[in-house]
Structure formats: C-alpha cells, structure tokens
Coordinates of C-alpha atoms and ligand atoms in Angstrom, one line a residue:
M191 CA 122.0 108.6 107.2
D192 CA 120.7 105.1 110.3
K193 CA 120.4 102.1 107.8
I194 CA 118.0 99.8 110.2
E195 CA 119.3 96.7 109.4
N196 CA 117.6 92.6 109.8
F197 CA 118.8 90.7 113.3
I198 CA 119.5 87.5 112.7
D199 CA 121.6 84.9 114.6
G200 CA 122.4 87.4 116.8
E201 CA 124.5 89.9 114.5
F202 CA 123.0 93.1 112.3
L203 CA 122.8 92.7 108.2
L204 CA 120.6 94.0 105.5
S205 CA 118.1 92.2 103.8
S206 CA 119.5 90.5 99.9
S207 CA 117.1 92.4 98.5
G208 CA 118.9 95.4 97.6
Q209 CA 115.6 97.7 98.8
F210 CA 114.8 100.4 101.0
I211 CA 112.5 101.8 103.1
D212 CA 112.3 105.7 104.6
N213 CA 111.9 105.9 107.5
I214 CA 110.2 109.6 108.2
N215 CA 109.6 111.4 111.2
P216 CA 106.6 112.4 111.3
A217 CA 106.0 115.4 113.4
T218 CA 109.6 117.1 111.2
G219 CA 109.0 115.2 108.1
Q220 CA 112.3 114.3 108.4
L221 CA 114.3 111.7 106.6
I222 CA 115.8 109.9 110.4
G223 CA 116.4 106.5 108.9
K224 CA 116.1 103.3 105.9
I225 CA 115.1 100.8 106.5
T226 CA 116.2 97.6 104.7
N227 CA 113.2 95.3 102.4
S228 CA 112.9 92.5 103.5
N229 CA 112.5 89.0 100.9
S230 CA 111.4 85.3 101.6
Q231 CA 115.8 84.7 101.6
D232 CA 115.8 87.4 104.6
I233 CA 112.4 85.3 106.6
Q234 CA 114.9 81.6 105.5
N235 CA 117.9 82.4 107.0
A236 CA 116.0 83.9 110.9
V237 CA 113.8 80.8 110.5
N238 CA 117.3 78.8 109.9
A239 CA 118.9 80.8 113.4
A240 CA 115.8 80.4 115.1
N241 CA 115.0 76.5 114.4
R242 CA 119.0 76.1 115.3
A243 CA 118.8 77.6 119.1
L244 CA 115.4 75.8 119.8
K245 CA 116.9 73.2 121.0
S246 CA 119.2 75.0 123.7
W247 CA 116.7 77.9 124.0
S248 CA 113.6 74.7 125.1
S249 CA 115.8 72.7 127.5
L250 CA 116.3 75.4 129.5
K251 CA 114.3 75.5 133.3
I252 CA 111.6 77.9 133.4
V253 CA 113.2 79.2 136.0
E254 CA 116.6 79.9 133.6
R255 CA 114.5 82.1 131.2
I256 CA 112.9 83.4 132.9
A257 CA 116.0 84.4 134.8
W258 CA 116.0 85.9 131.3
L259 CA 113.2 88.0 130.8
N260 CA 114.5 89.9 134.7
K261 CA 117.8 90.4 132.4
I262 CA 116.4 92.4 129.4
A263 CA 114.3 93.9 131.8
D264 CA 117.0 95.7 133.5
A265 CA 118.9 96.5 130.5
L266 CA 115.4 98.2 129.0
E267 CA 115.1 99.5 132.8
S268 CA 119.5 101.3 131.9
K269 CA 117.8 102.1 128.7
K270 CA 114.2 103.8 129.0
E271 CA 115.0 107.5 128.3
L272 CA 116.5 106.0 124.2
I273 CA 113.5 104.0 124.3
A274 CA 111.2 107.3 124.8
Q275 CA 113.2 109.0 122.8
T276 CA 114.1 106.7 119.4
E277 CA 109.7 105.8 120.2
S278 CA 109.0 109.8 120.2
M279 CA 110.7 109.9 117.3
D280 CA 109.6 107.9 115.3
T281 CA 105.3 107.9 116.3
G282 CA 105.9 111.8 117.1
K283 CA 104.3 111.4 120.6
P284 CA 104.1 113.2 122.6
I285 CA 107.5 112.9 125.3
S286 CA 106.3 112.0 128.0
L287 CA 102.9 109.9 127.1
A288 CA 106.2 107.5 125.3
R289 CA 108.1 107.7 128.7
R290 CA 104.9 107.3 130.9
V291 CA 103.3 104.1 128.3
D292 CA 105.6 102.9 126.5
A293 CA 109.1 102.6 127.9
N294 CA 107.6 102.6 130.7
R295 CA 104.7 98.7 129.4
S296 CA 108.1 97.5 127.7
I297 CA 109.7 96.8 130.6
T298 CA 106.5 95.8 132.6
N299 CA 106.2 93.5 130.6
F300 CA 109.4 91.5 130.8
R301 CA 108.8 91.6 134.9
F302 CA 105.4 90.4 133.6
F303 CA 105.6 87.0 132.5
A304 CA 108.7 87.4 134.4
E305 CA 106.5 86.5 138.1
F306 CA 103.6 85.5 136.7
A307 CA 105.2 82.3 134.9
A308 CA 106.7 81.5 137.8
K309 CA 103.6 81.1 139.2
Q310 CA 102.3 78.5 137.6
N311 CA 101.4 75.1 138.3
D312 CA 101.1 72.4 135.8
M313 CA 97.4 71.2 136.0
Q314 CA 96.5 67.8 137.5
F315 CA 94.1 65.7 136.2
D316 CA 93.8 62.1 138.6
M317 CA 91.7 59.6 137.9
D318 CA 90.4 55.8 140.8
D319 CA 93.1 54.3 138.6
A320 CA 95.3 56.6 136.8
I321 CA 97.1 60.3 137.4
N322 CA 96.7 62.9 134.2
Y323 CA 99.7 65.2 133.9
V324 CA 98.6 68.3 131.3
H325 CA 102.3 69.7 130.0
R326 CA 103.2 72.6 128.3
K327 CA 105.5 72.3 125.4
P328 CA 106.6 75.0 123.7
I329 CA 105.5 75.7 120.5
G330 CA 108.8 76.0 118.3
V331 CA 109.5 78.6 115.7
V332 CA 106.6 81.4 116.3
G333 CA 106.0 84.7 114.3
L334 CA 104.8 88.1 115.6
I335 CA 103.5 91.0 113.5
T336 CA 102.7 94.3 114.8
P337 CA 101.8 97.4 114.0
W338 CA 103.3 101.0 114.6
N339 CA 100.2 103.1 117.4
L340 CA 102.7 101.6 120.4
P341 CA 105.9 99.4 118.4
L342 CA 108.4 98.7 121.2
Y343 CA 104.9 98.4 123.8
L344 CA 103.4 96.3 121.7
L345 CA 105.6 93.3 120.4
T346 CA 107.3 92.8 124.4
W347 CA 104.1 92.1 125.1
K348 CA 104.7 88.8 122.4
I349 CA 107.6 88.5 122.9
A350 CA 108.1 88.6 126.6
P351 CA 105.0 84.9 127.1
A352 CA 106.4 83.7 123.0
L353 CA 110.4 83.4 125.2
V354 CA 109.1 82.1 128.7
M355 CA 107.2 79.4 127.2
G356 CA 111.2 78.2 125.3
N357 CA 110.2 79.5 121.5
T358 CA 112.2 80.9 118.9
I359 CA 110.6 84.3 117.1
V360 CA 111.0 85.8 114.1
A361 CA 109.5 89.7 114.3
K362 CA 108.8 91.4 112.0
P363 CA 107.9 95.0 113.3
S364 CA 105.7 97.9 111.4
E365 CA 107.8 99.2 108.7
L366 CA 106.6 102.9 109.9
T367 CA 108.1 102.5 112.9
P368 CA 111.8 100.2 112.9
L369 CA 113.7 101.9 115.1
T370 CA 112.9 101.0 119.3
A371 CA 112.6 96.7 117.6
N372 CA 116.6 98.3 116.5
L373 CA 117.0 99.3 120.1
F374 CA 115.8 96.5 121.3
A375 CA 118.5 93.7 119.3
S376 CA 120.9 95.8 120.4
I377 CA 120.0 95.6 124.2
L378 CA 119.3 92.1 123.4
Q379 CA 123.7 91.6 121.9
E380 CA 124.9 93.6 124.6
I381 CA 124.3 90.8 127.0
D382 CA 124.8 88.4 125.4
F383 CA 121.0 87.3 125.4
P384 CA 121.5 84.1 122.9
K385 CA 122.5 83.6 119.3
G386 CA 118.9 82.6 117.2
V387 CA 116.3 82.5 119.7
F388 CA 115.3 86.4 119.5
N389 CA 115.3 87.4 115.4
I390 CA 113.5 90.3 113.6
V391 CA 112.6 91.3 109.7
H392 CA 111.8 94.1 108.9
G393 CA 110.5 95.3 105.4
L394 CA 106.8 95.8 104.0
G395 CA 103.9 93.8 104.7
P396 CA 104.0 91.9 101.5
S397 CA 107.7 91.1 100.6
A398 CA 108.7 90.6 104.8
G399 CA 105.4 89.8 106.2
Q400 CA 103.7 87.7 103.3
P401 CA 107.0 84.9 104.0
I402 CA 106.9 84.3 107.4
L403 CA 102.8 83.6 107.4
E404 CA 103.7 81.3 104.9
H405 CA 106.6 79.8 106.0
P406 CA 106.0 75.5 107.0
E407 CA 108.0 75.6 110.5
I408 CA 106.8 79.2 111.9
K409 CA 104.5 77.3 113.5
A410 CA 102.8 79.9 115.0
I411 CA 101.2 83.5 114.4
S412 CA 100.8 86.5 116.7
F413 CA 99.0 89.3 114.6
T414 CA 98.2 92.7 116.0
G415 CA 97.1 95.2 113.2
G416 CA 94.7 95.5 111.6
T417 CA 91.3 93.7 110.2
E418 CA 91.9 94.0 106.3
T419 CA 95.4 92.6 107.0
G420 CA 94.6 90.2 109.8
R421 CA 92.0 88.3 106.7
I422 CA 94.9 88.2 104.9
V423 CA 96.7 86.6 107.7
A424 CA 94.6 83.9 108.4
K425 CA 93.7 83.1 105.1
T426 CA 98.2 81.9 105.0
A427 CA 98.1 80.7 107.9
A428 CA 94.7 78.5 108.4
P429 CA 95.4 75.9 105.1
L430 CA 99.2 75.8 106.8
F431 CA 97.0 75.0 110.9
K432 CA 99.0 77.2 112.6
K433 CA 98.1 78.3 115.8
L434 CA 97.1 81.7 115.6
S435 CA 96.1 85.1 117.1
L436 CA 94.9 87.9 116.0
E437 CA 94.0 91.6 117.7
L438 CA 92.4 93.7 114.8
G439 CA 91.0 96.7 114.6
G440 CA 87.9 98.7 116.6
K441 CA 85.1 101.2 116.7
N442 CA 85.3 101.6 120.6
A443 CA 82.0 103.9 122.3
T444 CA 82.0 105.5 125.2
I445 CA 78.7 105.6 126.3
I446 CA 77.9 108.3 128.9
L447 CA 74.3 107.7 130.8
D448 CA 72.1 110.6 132.2
D449 CA 73.8 109.8 135.8
A450 CA 76.9 110.2 134.7
D451 CA 79.6 112.9 136.8
L452 CA 79.6 114.9 133.9
P453 CA 83.0 116.7 134.1
T454 CA 84.3 113.1 134.8
A455 CA 82.7 111.6 131.9
A456 CA 84.3 114.4 130.0
K457 CA 87.9 113.8 130.9
G458 CA 87.9 110.8 130.4
A459 CA 86.0 111.1 126.6
A460 CA 88.9 113.4 125.8
K461 CA 91.2 110.8 127.0
A462 CA 89.1 108.0 125.4
G463 CA 89.3 109.7 122.0
F464 CA 92.2 111.6 121.1
T465 CA 95.3 109.6 123.5
N466 CA 97.6 109.0 121.3
S467 CA 96.6 111.3 118.4
G468 CA 93.4 108.4 118.1
Q469 CA 95.7 105.9 117.4
V470 CA 95.0 103.2 120.2
C471 CA 93.2 100.3 119.3
L472 CA 91.1 100.9 122.5
C473 CA 90.2 104.4 121.3
G474 CA 87.0 105.9 122.3
S475 CA 85.9 107.4 118.3
R476 CA 82.2 107.6 119.5
I477 CA 80.8 109.3 122.0
L478 CA 77.1 107.4 122.6
V479 CA 75.2 109.9 125.4
D480 CA 72.2 110.6 126.5
Q481 CA 69.6 113.5 124.9
S482 CA 68.8 114.3 128.1
I483 CA 72.1 115.5 129.3
A484 CA 73.6 116.0 126.3
A485 CA 73.7 119.9 125.4
E486 CA 75.4 119.8 129.0
F487 CA 78.3 117.4 128.8
T488 CA 78.6 118.3 124.9
D489 CA 79.9 121.6 126.5
L490 CA 82.2 120.1 129.6
L491 CA 84.0 117.5 126.1
L492 CA 84.4 120.1 123.9
K493 CA 86.1 122.6 126.8
E494 CA 87.4 119.4 127.0
V495 CA 88.5 119.0 123.3
N496 CA 90.7 122.0 123.4
S497 CA 92.3 122.3 125.9
I498 CA 95.0 119.5 124.3
K499 CA 98.0 121.0 124.2
L500 CA 98.8 120.3 121.1
G501 CA 102.4 121.0 120.1
D502 CA 106.3 119.7 119.3
P503 CA 106.6 116.2 120.6
Q504 CA 109.6 117.1 121.7
N505 CA 108.0 119.9 124.5
E506 CA 107.4 118.2 127.8
E507 CA 103.5 119.6 128.2
T508 CA 103.4 118.6 125.0
E509 CA 99.7 115.9 125.0
M510 CA 99.0 115.3 122.1
G511 CA 101.5 115.1 119.1
S512 CA 101.4 113.8 115.1
V513 CA 99.2 111.0 113.1
I514 CA 101.9 108.5 112.4
S515 CA 101.9 109.9 108.4
M516 CA 101.2 112.3 106.0
Q517 CA 99.6 109.6 104.1
H518 CA 97.5 108.5 107.5
L519 CA 96.5 112.6 108.1
E520 CA 95.4 112.9 104.1
K521 CA 93.5 109.7 105.4
V522 CA 92.7 110.9 108.9
E523 CA 91.6 113.8 106.7
S524 CA 89.3 112.7 104.1
Y525 CA 87.2 110.9 106.7
V526 CA 86.5 115.2 108.0
E527 CA 85.6 115.6 104.6
L528 CA 83.0 112.1 104.2
A529 CA 81.3 113.3 107.9
K530 CA 80.8 116.1 105.9
Q531 CA 79.3 114.3 102.6
E532 CA 77.2 112.8 105.4
G533 CA 75.6 115.9 107.0
G534 CA 78.0 115.9 110.0
S535 CA 79.2 119.4 111.6
I536 CA 82.3 120.5 113.0
L537 CA 81.6 121.4 116.7
T538 CA 85.7 121.7 116.9
G539 CA 88.9 120.8 114.8
G540 CA 88.6 119.7 111.3
K541 CA 91.8 121.2 110.2
R542 CA 96.4 120.8 110.1
A543 CA 97.2 122.4 112.6
S544 CA 100.0 125.0 111.8
L545 CA 102.5 124.4 114.6
T546 CA 104.9 128.4 116.0
S547 CA 107.8 125.8 116.5
Q548 CA 109.6 126.0 112.7
Q549 CA 111.0 121.8 113.1
N550 CA 107.3 120.9 113.2
A551 CA 106.4 123.0 109.6
D552 CA 106.6 119.9 107.6
G553 CA 104.5 117.4 109.9
A554 CA 101.4 115.3 110.0
F555 CA 99.6 117.6 113.0
L556 CA 95.6 117.8 113.0
E557 CA 93.5 119.5 114.9
P558 CA 91.3 116.7 117.7
T559 CA 88.2 117.0 115.8
V560 CA 84.8 115.8 117.4
I561 CA 82.0 115.6 114.5
G562 CA 78.7 116.3 115.7
G563 CA 74.7 115.1 113.8
L564 CA 75.9 112.6 111.9
D565 CA 73.6 108.7 111.8
I566 CA 75.2 106.5 114.2
N567 CA 75.8 104.7 111.5
S568 CA 76.8 106.9 108.5
R569 CA 80.1 105.2 107.2
T570 CA 82.6 107.8 109.3
A571 CA 80.9 106.7 112.0
T572 CA 81.2 102.7 111.4
E573 CA 84.6 102.8 109.4
E574 CA 88.2 102.8 111.7
I575 CA 89.9 106.8 111.5
F576 CA 92.4 105.6 114.1
G577 CA 92.9 109.5 113.8
P578 CA 92.2 112.5 116.4
V579 CA 88.6 112.5 115.2
I580 CA 85.9 111.6 117.2
T581 CA 82.0 111.3 116.4
L582 CA 78.8 112.5 118.9
H583 CA 75.7 111.0 119.1
T584 CA 72.5 111.0 121.8
F585 CA 70.5 108.4 122.6
E586 CA 67.4 108.3 124.4
N587 CA 67.2 104.9 127.1
Q588 CA 69.7 102.6 127.5
E589 CA 68.2 100.0 125.1
Q590 CA 68.8 102.0 123.0
A591 CA 72.6 102.6 123.9
I592 CA 73.2 99.5 124.0
E593 CA 71.7 99.1 120.3
M594 CA 73.6 101.8 119.1
T595 CA 76.5 100.6 120.7
N596 CA 76.9 97.2 119.3
S597 CA 75.9 98.5 115.7
T598 CA 79.4 98.2 114.0
E599 CA 81.4 95.7 113.2
Y600 CA 84.2 95.5 115.6
G601 CA 84.3 95.4 118.5
L602 CA 86.9 95.0 120.9
A603 CA 86.5 97.2 123.7
G604 CA 85.1 100.2 125.2
S605 CA 83.5 102.4 128.2
V606 CA 80.9 103.9 129.8
W607 CA 80.2 106.5 132.7
T608 CA 77.3 106.2 135.4
T609 CA 77.3 106.9 139.3
D610 CA 75.6 103.3 140.1
L611 CA 78.1 101.0 140.1
E612 CA 75.6 97.9 139.0
R613 CA 73.5 100.3 136.6
G614 CA 77.2 100.1 134.6
R615 CA 78.4 96.8 135.5
N616 CA 75.1 95.3 133.8
F617 CA 75.0 97.6 131.2
A618 CA 78.5 96.7 131.1
E619 CA 78.0 92.5 130.0
K620 CA 75.4 93.1 127.2
I621 CA 77.7 95.2 124.9
E622 CA 79.3 93.2 122.6
T623 CA 83.3 93.3 123.4
G624 CA 86.7 92.4 125.2
I625 CA 86.7 94.6 127.3
M626 CA 84.6 97.4 128.9
W627 CA 85.1 99.3 131.3
V628 CA 82.7 101.3 133.7
N629 CA 83.5 105.2 135.1
T630 CA 88.2 104.6 133.3
W631 CA 89.6 103.8 130.8
L632 CA 92.5 101.3 129.9
H633 CA 92.2 100.5 132.8
R634 CA 94.9 97.4 132.4
D635 CA 95.3 94.6 134.8
L636 CA 97.9 92.1 132.8
R637 CA 95.9 88.7 134.2
T638 CA 93.4 89.9 132.9
P639 CA 92.4 88.7 129.0
F640 CA 92.5 90.8 126.3
G641 CA 91.0 90.9 122.5
G642 CA 88.1 91.7 120.4
V643 CA 84.9 89.9 119.3
K644 CA 83.1 90.2 115.8
N645 CA 85.6 91.5 113.6
S646 CA 88.3 92.7 116.2
G647 CA 89.8 90.4 117.1
V648 CA 90.2 86.2 117.1
G649 CA 92.0 84.8 120.3
R650 CA 92.5 87.0 123.9
E651 CA 96.4 87.9 125.5
G652 CA 97.1 88.4 128.9
G653 CA 97.8 86.1 131.5
Q654 CA 97.9 82.9 131.2
W655 CA 96.3 83.5 127.9
S656 CA 99.6 84.1 126.1
L657 CA 101.3 81.6 128.4
S658 CA 98.4 79.2 126.9
F659 CA 99.1 80.5 123.5
F660 CA 102.1 79.8 123.0
S661 CA 103.0 76.8 123.9
E662 CA 101.0 73.7 123.2
M663 CA 99.0 72.1 125.3
T664 CA 99.9 67.9 125.9
N665 CA 98.7 65.0 128.3
I666 CA 100.6 62.5 129.6
C667 CA 98.2 59.7 132.1
V668 CA 100.1 57.4 134.2
K669 CA 97.7 54.3 135.2
Q670 CA 98.9 53.7 138.8
D671 CA 98.7 50.7 139.8
Ligands
LIG1463 P1 98.4 96.7 110.0 O1 97.5 95.4 109.3 O2 98.5 97.8 108.1 O3 99.8 96.2 109.7 C1 100.2 95.6 110.4 C2 101.6 94.2 111.0 O4 100.8 94.2 109.5 C3 102.6 95.6 110.0 O5 103.7 95.2 110.1 C4 102.6 95.4 108.1 O6 104.2 95.3 107.9 C5 102.5 93.6 108.8 N1 101.3 93.1 107.3 C6 100.7 94.3 106.5 N2 100.7 93.5 105.5 C7 100.8 91.9 106.0 C8 100.7 90.9 104.5 N3 100.0 90.5 103.8 N4 101.1 89.9 105.7 C9 101.8 89.8 106.6 N5 103.0 91.4 107.7 C10 101.7 92.4 106.7 O7 98.4 97.6 110.7 P2 98.9 99.1 111.1 O8 97.9 100.1 110.0 O9 100.1 99.2 111.3 O10 98.4 99.6 113.2 C11 96.7 100.2 112.7 C12 96.0 98.7 113.0 O11 96.2 97.3 113.8 C13 94.5 99.7 113.3 O12 93.6 99.2 112.8 C14 94.7 99.2 115.0 O13 92.5 99.4 115.7 C15 94.9 98.4 115.3 N6 95.8 97.6 116.9 C16 95.2 96.5 117.1 C17 95.8 96.8 118.6 C18 95.0 95.7 119.2 O14 95.6 94.7 120.5 N7 93.5 94.6 118.8 C19 96.2 97.0 119.2 C20 96.1 97.5 118.1 C21 96.9 98.3 116.9

C-alpha cells in the first residue's frame, strides 16, 4: 500500500501527526493509498524550508528561473502517460480526458509561463525631471490550496507563475486527489530542483489547510475551491493582510438563442454539461433555450446526452467516468431527489449506472442526467451540484434570458449559442460572469484574465494577472539632474 508523504526541503516524510487518510479510486471503490494527514508542525517545517530557500531562489536571474520552468516542463513531458494514468486512477476520469486535458495542460502551464515571463518588460513612466521605474519583487513564501477536479492542472497553473516570479511555495492539494502532486514532487527530486523552493503538505482542510491560512510568514494565498471554503479562507487571511486570490464555485448557464445552429449548440451544451462528469467549475449546468426552438433543441440534446459513453475510465473509448467519491455521488443524487420534490421531471438519467465491468461494480457512477420543468429560482437550478446533472429551462425573449442567466449568486462562466456573432457578443456583455464564450466552450487562451464575479471569486489568474498576483510591484522614482 502506497503511503503518500509530505515533500519538505526536497525530502519525502510522514507527518508527525501519525494520522492517515484513505485514498480511494472512485471508479472501483478500491483503497489505493494512505495519505499522511499534516498538522501545524508540518506546515511550520514547510515554511521554514521555504524561507531558507527564498534568498537563493529569488536572487536567480529571471532567465534562470525560466530555464527551470522549461526543465520542469520537459521532465513532465517525459512522464506524460504516467501523469494521465495516475490522474485517471485518482479521480475516476476517463484516461483519454486525463491525457488530453490534465496531463497536457500541466505541461503547458510551465511552457506558457516560461515564454510569457520572458516577454515582459518593466514599466517606466517618465516625468520632466524624473523617471519612475516599476519593479516587480517576489512576495516571499506563498500558499497554494487546490481542489480535486483538475488536480495537477490547477496546481501547476499556480506553481509556474509563483516560481517564475521568485517566490517559494507551500502547497496543499486536495486530500481526495494527492497522487499527481506527489508524482510532481518526485519529478522535481529527479531533476535536482533546488530544495525547499517547492514544498507539499498533504491532509484535510481544517488540519493541513487552515494552518497555511493562519501562518504569518505565508504572505499570499492562492485558493481554488468551493465558495463556502473560500469564505473561511477570506475570513482567516484578510486580518493578516495577505494577498488573496479566490477562484470559487459556479452555476454557469448555456444559452441557446432562437437563431442558433441547433445540432452544434446541442453538442456544445452536452459537452459543457458533462465533461469530467460535470465536475469542471466552468461546466454549464443550466441550459436556457428560447421557447420557439425548445422542442427541437431538447430532442437533439437528449440524443447527444444519451450517446455519451459512460464506463470504465481505463477504457480508451470511455467519455465519462465516475464522480469523485461515493460521498459526492450521494450528494449529487440528493439533488436529483430534490429536483423531483421541486416539481422537476427527469428527461434522461437520474440513476446510478450499472457497469458491466466487474471492477467498477462499487464505483461512483451516475448516468448523465437532464432535468426539465424546474423554476429558474429553484434550489436545484441555483445551487452548485458539481456533478453530471443539468437543468433545462425556456425563455420568451432575450431580455428574460439575460435576467434568468444573471439570477444566481455565482458569476464564473457561461456560453451563448447564436449564428449572429455580433448579437452573441452583445448578449455576452450583459452577463455577470468572468468569462463568456460565443459558440464554443472551454476555449482557453492562457494570456486572458480568468476568474469569477459575485460569489465565484475575487481576483484574476492568467498571463499578466498571475504574474502580478505573485509579485509585489514597487516604484522607484529617480530624480534626473
Ligand atoms: P473545497 O473548497 O472543499 O476544497 C478545496 C481545497 O481547500 C482542498 O484542498 C481542501 O482540503 C481545502 N480546504 C478545505 N477547508 C479548508 C480550510 N479550512 N482551510 C484551508 N484549506 C481548506 O473544494 P473541492 O470540493 O475540493 O472542489 C470543488 C469546488 O471547487 C467547486 O465548488 C468548484 O466550482 C470549485 N472550483 C473552482 C474553480 C475556479 O477556477 N473557479 C476551479 C475548480 C474548482
């Protein structure tokens, strides 16, 4: 049985707590490892290591740190298949998805920030008698806390800009998916990455995450996770005046206007709804369709949804795997029950999937589920379910569609489908979210700002926003003779 240890000062070691958390493969229900559950002493040890490493890491020239990012990307590339297999086993996501999205993007995150940082020029503001030089300094030791849905993808999205800007790191991955972070640490060890620059503490939120938030020498927290946890993060870190980046939950809409190309929109809506079993923060879990085309669109959508290949994540053909855990499956199922009580009707799915493969008999699989007939303000249609469940609603006109889309506490993402691109763009401008796609979904350019409005988050990641978050900007004003 594998024991997942902390990675502190370049060494793997168990927490002094002596406690372990079970690591379960959700597609099989099998125990695949024991995770060390860290405590505040482990966080202190990680902070000490990160502080010791700070001077030499932050003193490197940026080109030297960029070279390290490229070296990490090369090392990840050489382990790409192992990363994908490990991520699939830890999360229950299909191997094809783990290769295409998780493994690829984890490598790209390093390549992107290496290239992007190399192109940055320091800003300068000239006065008649002086020159202002804007200088970026590292913040110091930063804390990175991440969720289970895209484990290495989201962790490396923070690690790469934090490193390139000269910070050292204490990271806590989700206790549900520690394996690829652990693999990442072993890759760093193999390439002789400087000790103490990157440290991992594993464990539960309250015991291993909370001490990161509370530690006075951790100067910034970049957090991705649920909105409720985000509140705890903000409440703890704000009085300590830490820099905070919060990427939180969503309840995103997919809006089908009356002039949409319906087969394309139905494909897009199904993809937005069910990628990664609906467990992407950007997933479109509410579909809003113009009533004049609702019947035709619903038929097309249900055909798309019913053709999704649900099955063993290890099978190359599988398009949708399990959800993250049996506990999460029960939560998602409770929303299907709630939807029925709220007057909804199950148009497809709604039940646990019984897979023919014996090894998946105890897996956490739910059929992709579409629910109609619910009020847009019902709990099912407003609370984040984060599973393979979408609700379908109709609207009478564009104004009502905008109002319905904006009627949630969240504001992360969304997509609108129309053959009139100008109309799509105008519509998108009226939506209260951090990102809107027109006739596409999850189409990402890593230079663009990424983040939520309302209760979906504070701050932006991506390109220059990540570099700014992970640095302190200072101004040096030099008087000219
Ligand atoms: P979560 O909030 O339960 O946990 C996220 C991380 O926070 C985990 O590592 C967890 O251990 C840690 N944590 C929990 N309590 C803590 C505490 N008191 N102090 C410090 N750390 C603590 O979220 P989750 O269930 O892992 O992930 C799903 C959520 O993440 C969904 O709401 C989803 O929308 C959101 N998400 C958002 C984005 C985005 O970019 N906006 C991306 C992915 C996921």
